[in-house]
One Martini backbone bead per residue (centre of mass of N, CA, C, O) as a GRO file, in nm:
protein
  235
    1UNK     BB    1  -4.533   4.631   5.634
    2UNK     BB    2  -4.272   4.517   5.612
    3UNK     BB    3  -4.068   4.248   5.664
    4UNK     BB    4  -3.828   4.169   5.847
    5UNK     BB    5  -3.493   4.135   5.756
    6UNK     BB    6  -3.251   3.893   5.805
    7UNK     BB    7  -3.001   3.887   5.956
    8UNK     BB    8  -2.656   3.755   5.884
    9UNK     BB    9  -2.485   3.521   6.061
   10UNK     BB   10  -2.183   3.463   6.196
   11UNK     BB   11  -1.947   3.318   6.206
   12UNK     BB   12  -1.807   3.091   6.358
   13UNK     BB   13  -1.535   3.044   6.554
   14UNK     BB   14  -1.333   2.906   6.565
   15UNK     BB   15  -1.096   2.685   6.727
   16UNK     BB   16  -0.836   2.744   6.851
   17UNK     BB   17  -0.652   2.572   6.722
   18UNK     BB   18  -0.719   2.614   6.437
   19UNK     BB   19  -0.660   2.912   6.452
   20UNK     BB   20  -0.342   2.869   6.501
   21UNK     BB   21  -0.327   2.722   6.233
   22UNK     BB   22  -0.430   2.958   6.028
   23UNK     BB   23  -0.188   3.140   6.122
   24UNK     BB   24   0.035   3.020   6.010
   25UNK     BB   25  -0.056   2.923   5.740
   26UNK     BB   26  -0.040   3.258   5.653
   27UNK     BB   27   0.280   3.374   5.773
   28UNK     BB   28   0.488   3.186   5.580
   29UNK     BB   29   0.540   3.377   5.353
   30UNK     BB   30   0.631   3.632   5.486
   31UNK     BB   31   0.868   3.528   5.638
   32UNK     BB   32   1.004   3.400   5.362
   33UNK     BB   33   1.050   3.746   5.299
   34UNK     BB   34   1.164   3.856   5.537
   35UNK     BB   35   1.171   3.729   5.791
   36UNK     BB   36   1.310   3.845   6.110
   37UNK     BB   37   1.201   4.163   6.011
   38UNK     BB   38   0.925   4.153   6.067
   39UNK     BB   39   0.627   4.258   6.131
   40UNK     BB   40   0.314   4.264   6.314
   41UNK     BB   41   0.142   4.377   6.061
   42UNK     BB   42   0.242   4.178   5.844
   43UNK     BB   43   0.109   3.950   5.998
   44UNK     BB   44  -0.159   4.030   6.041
   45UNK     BB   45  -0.231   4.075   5.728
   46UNK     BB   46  -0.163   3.771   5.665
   47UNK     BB   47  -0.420   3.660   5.844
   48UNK     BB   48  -0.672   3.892   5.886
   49UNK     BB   49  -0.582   4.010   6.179
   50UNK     BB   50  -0.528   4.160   6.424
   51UNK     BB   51  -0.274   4.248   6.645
   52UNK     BB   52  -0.444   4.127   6.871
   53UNK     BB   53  -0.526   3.864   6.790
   54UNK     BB   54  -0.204   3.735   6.809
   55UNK     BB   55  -0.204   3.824   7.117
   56UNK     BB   56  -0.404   3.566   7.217
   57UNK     BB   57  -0.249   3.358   7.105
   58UNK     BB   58   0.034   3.446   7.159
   59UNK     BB   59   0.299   3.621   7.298
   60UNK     BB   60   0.514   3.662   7.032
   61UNK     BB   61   0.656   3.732   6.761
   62UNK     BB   62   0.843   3.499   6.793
   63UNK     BB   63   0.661   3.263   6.865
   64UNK     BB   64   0.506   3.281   6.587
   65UNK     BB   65   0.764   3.232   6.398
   66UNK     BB   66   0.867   2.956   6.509
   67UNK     BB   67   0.570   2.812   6.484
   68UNK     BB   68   0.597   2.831   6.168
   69UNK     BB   69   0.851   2.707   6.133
   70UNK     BB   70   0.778   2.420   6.265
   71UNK     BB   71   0.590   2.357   6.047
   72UNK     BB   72   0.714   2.367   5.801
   73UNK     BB   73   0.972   2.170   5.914
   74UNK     BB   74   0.807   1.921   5.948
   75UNK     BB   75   0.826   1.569   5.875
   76UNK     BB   76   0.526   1.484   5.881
   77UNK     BB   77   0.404   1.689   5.655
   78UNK     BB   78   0.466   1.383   5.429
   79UNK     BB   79   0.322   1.117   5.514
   80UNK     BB   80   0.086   1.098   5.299
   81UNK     BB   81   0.283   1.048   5.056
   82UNK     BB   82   0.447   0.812   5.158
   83UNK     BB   83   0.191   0.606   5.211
   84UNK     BB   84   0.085   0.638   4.922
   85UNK     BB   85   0.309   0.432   4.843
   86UNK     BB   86   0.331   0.107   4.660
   87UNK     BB   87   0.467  -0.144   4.821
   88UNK     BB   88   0.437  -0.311   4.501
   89UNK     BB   89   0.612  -0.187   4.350
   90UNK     BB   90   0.882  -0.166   4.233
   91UNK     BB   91   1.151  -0.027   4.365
   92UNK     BB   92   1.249   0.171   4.185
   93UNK     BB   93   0.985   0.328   4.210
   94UNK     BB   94   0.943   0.359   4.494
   95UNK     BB   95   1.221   0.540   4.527
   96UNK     BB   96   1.200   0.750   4.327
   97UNK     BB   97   0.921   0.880   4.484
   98UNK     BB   98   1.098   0.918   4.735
   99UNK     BB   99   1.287   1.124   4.599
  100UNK     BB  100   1.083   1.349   4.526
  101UNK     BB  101   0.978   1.404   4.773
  102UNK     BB  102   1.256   1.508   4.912
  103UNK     BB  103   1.287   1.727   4.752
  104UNK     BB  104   1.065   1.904   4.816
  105UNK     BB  105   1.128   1.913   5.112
  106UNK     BB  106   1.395   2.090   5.083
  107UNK     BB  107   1.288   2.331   4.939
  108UNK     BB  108   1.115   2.416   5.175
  109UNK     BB  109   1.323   2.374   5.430
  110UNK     BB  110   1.588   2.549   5.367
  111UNK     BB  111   1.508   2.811   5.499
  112UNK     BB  112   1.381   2.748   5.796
  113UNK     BB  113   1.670   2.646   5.903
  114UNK     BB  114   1.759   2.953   5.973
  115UNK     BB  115   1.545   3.067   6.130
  116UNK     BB  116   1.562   2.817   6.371
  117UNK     BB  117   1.896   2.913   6.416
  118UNK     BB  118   1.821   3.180   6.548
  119UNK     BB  119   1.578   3.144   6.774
  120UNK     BB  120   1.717   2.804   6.872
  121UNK     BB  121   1.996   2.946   7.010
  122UNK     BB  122   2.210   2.963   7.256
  123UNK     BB  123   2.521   3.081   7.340
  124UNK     BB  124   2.667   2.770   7.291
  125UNK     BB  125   2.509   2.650   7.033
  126UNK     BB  126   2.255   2.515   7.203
  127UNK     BB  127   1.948   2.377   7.244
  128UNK     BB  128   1.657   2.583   7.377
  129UNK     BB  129   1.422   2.530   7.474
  130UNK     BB  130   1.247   2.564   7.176
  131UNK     BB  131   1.442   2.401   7.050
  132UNK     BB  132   1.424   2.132   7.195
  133UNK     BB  133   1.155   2.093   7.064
  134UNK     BB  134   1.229   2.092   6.783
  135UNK     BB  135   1.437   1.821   6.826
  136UNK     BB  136   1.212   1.644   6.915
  137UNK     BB  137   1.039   1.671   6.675
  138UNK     BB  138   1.192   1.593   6.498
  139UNK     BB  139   1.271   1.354   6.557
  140UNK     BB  140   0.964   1.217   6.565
  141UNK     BB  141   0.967   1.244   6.249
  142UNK     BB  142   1.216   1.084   6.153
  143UNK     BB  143   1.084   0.794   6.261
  144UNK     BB  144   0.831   0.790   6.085
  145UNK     BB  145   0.977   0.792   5.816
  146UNK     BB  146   1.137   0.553   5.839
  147UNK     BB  147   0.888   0.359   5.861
  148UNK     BB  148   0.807   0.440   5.558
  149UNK     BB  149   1.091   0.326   5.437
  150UNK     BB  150   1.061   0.071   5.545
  151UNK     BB  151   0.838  -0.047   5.408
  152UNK     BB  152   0.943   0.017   5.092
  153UNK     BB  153   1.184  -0.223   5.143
  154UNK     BB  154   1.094  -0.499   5.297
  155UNK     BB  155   1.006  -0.646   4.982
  156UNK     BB  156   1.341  -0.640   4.977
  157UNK     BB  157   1.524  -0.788   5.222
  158UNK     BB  158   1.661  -1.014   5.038
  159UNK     BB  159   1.818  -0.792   4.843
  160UNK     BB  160   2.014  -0.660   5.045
  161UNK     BB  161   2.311  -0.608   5.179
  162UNK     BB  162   2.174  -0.463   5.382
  163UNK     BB  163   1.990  -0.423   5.668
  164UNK     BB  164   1.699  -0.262   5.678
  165UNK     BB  165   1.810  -0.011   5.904
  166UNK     BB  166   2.073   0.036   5.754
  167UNK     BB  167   1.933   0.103   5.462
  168UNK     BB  168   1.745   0.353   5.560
  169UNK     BB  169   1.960   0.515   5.617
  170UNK     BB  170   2.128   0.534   5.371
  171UNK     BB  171   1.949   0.659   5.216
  172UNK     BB  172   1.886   0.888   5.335
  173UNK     BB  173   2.149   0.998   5.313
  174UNK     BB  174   2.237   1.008   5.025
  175UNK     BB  175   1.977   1.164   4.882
  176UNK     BB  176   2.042   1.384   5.056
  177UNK     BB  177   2.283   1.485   5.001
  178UNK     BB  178   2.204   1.526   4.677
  179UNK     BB  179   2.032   1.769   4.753
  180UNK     BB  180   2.188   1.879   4.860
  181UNK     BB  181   2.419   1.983   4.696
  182UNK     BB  182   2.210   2.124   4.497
  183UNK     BB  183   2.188   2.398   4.695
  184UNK     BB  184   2.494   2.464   4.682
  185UNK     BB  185   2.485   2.522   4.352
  186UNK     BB  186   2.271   2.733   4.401
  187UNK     BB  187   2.402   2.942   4.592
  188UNK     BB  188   2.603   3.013   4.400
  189UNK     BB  189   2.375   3.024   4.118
  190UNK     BB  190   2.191   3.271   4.254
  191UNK     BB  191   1.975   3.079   4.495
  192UNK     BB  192   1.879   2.840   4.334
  193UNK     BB  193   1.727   2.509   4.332
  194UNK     BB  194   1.916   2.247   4.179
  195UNK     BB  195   1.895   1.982   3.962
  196UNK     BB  196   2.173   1.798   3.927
  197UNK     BB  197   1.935   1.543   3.957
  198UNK     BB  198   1.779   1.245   3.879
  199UNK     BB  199   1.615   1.075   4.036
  200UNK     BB  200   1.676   0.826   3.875
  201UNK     BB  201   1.968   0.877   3.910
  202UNK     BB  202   1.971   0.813   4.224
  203UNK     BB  203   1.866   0.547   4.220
  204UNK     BB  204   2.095   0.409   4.046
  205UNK     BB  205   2.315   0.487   4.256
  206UNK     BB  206   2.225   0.319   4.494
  207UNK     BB  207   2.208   0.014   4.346
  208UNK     BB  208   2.453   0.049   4.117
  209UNK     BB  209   2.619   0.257   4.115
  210UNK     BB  210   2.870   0.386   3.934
  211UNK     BB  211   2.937   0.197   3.734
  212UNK     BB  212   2.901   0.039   3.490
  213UNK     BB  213   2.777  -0.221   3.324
  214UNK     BB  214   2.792  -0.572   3.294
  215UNK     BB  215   2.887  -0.872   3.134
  216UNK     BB  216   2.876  -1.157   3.324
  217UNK     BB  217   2.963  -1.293   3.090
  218UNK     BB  218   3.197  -1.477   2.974
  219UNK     BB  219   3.412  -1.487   2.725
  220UNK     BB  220   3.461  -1.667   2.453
  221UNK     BB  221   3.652  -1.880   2.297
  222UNK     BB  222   3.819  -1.887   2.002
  223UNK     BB  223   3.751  -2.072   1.744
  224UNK     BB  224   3.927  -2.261   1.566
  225UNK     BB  225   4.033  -2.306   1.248
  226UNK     BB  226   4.277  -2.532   1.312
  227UNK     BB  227   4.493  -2.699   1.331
  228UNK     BB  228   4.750  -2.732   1.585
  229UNK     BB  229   5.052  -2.755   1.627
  230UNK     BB  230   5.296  -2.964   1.681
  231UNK     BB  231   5.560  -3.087   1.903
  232UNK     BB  232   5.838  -3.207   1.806
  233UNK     BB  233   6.091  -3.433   1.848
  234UNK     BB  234   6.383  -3.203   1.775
  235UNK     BB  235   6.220  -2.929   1.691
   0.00000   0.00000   0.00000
């Protein structure tokens, strides 16, 4: 009689946590493709458990939605990139990559952020309970952001014409507004996110602004021909 073959044990189930980021991070396509229209068995589907395993992580199809947009739309999960950006490098470079990834992130939340305006907001239009713990996580993730933002400045803070806290400020508002700009004139334009600018003329506008370079040396004036006539008494 042959050695009976030992059954494959079953993988460890994740730990709570980790589980609970598993399924966010695969409900964000759906949830993106449909919307708040998605159906329970639509994220079971894109999670790989049943129906009944959602609802043991989380409270209800609301809640699963809500949780997968504040991640998709936390502005900490792009700290990593922003991180590895070497602050020796020239100022001028260090902007340009500072708003690649900007775009980059523009692109990602900017649907997300109709999904939490809809989850979000109380009757009075303002946020409410879940929205509330959403606007904490922004604000502390904003401040997160700016943290590495003045990291990239502060080797040339002797060369800003702003204080470097009101430069990093300066900077978010201005490359975000041409980032947002991008977005309003595709959703014009058929619904896609158009590169207006391209980062480095952003960042050539940040640093030069608008007006066209000049020579700043004043022009030479030109040498004489000849004697200049002089003006005689009585002429």
């Amino acid at each position: 009689m042959s050695p009976a073959v030992p059954r494959p044990s079953r993988a460890a189930p994740l730990p709570p946590e980790e589980r609970r980021r598993a399924i966010l991070d695969a409900v964000q396509p759906v949830i993106l493709e449909r919307g708040l229209d998605v159906t329970t068995r639509q994220l079971a589907d894109a999670a790989g458990v049943a129906e009944g395993t959602l609802f043991r992580v989380f409270d209800d199809k609301e809640q699963l939605v809500r949780e997968a947009a504040f991640a998709a739309a936390d502005p900490t999960t792009g700290l990593d990139a922003l991180a590895a950006i070497d602050a020796t490098a020239p100022l001028r470079d260090r902007l340009v990559r500072l708003v690649e990834l900007m775009e980059q992130r523009v692109g990602q939340v900017r649907v997300w952020m109709t999904v939490l305006h809809r989850l979000g907001r109380g009757p009075d239009g303002l946020p409410h309970g879940p929205g509330a713990e959403w606007a904490r996580r922004q604000r502390e993730g904003l401040e997160a952001v700016h943290a590495q933002m003045r990291r990239l400045l502060e080797p040339d803070a002797d060369r800003l014409r702003l204080p470097l806290d009101d430069a990093v400020q300066a900077v978010d508002a201005l490359v975000l507004g041409m980032l947002l700009h991008a977005g309003r004139v595709g959703m014009l334009h058929g619904g896609n996110l158009e590169r207006s600018f391209e980062p480095r003329v952003i960042v050539d506008l940040l640093l030069d602004g608008m007006l066209a370079p000049t020579d700043p040396t004043p022009p030479t004036p030109p040498t004489p021909t000849g004697d200049a006539p002089t003006l005689t008494e009585g002429s």
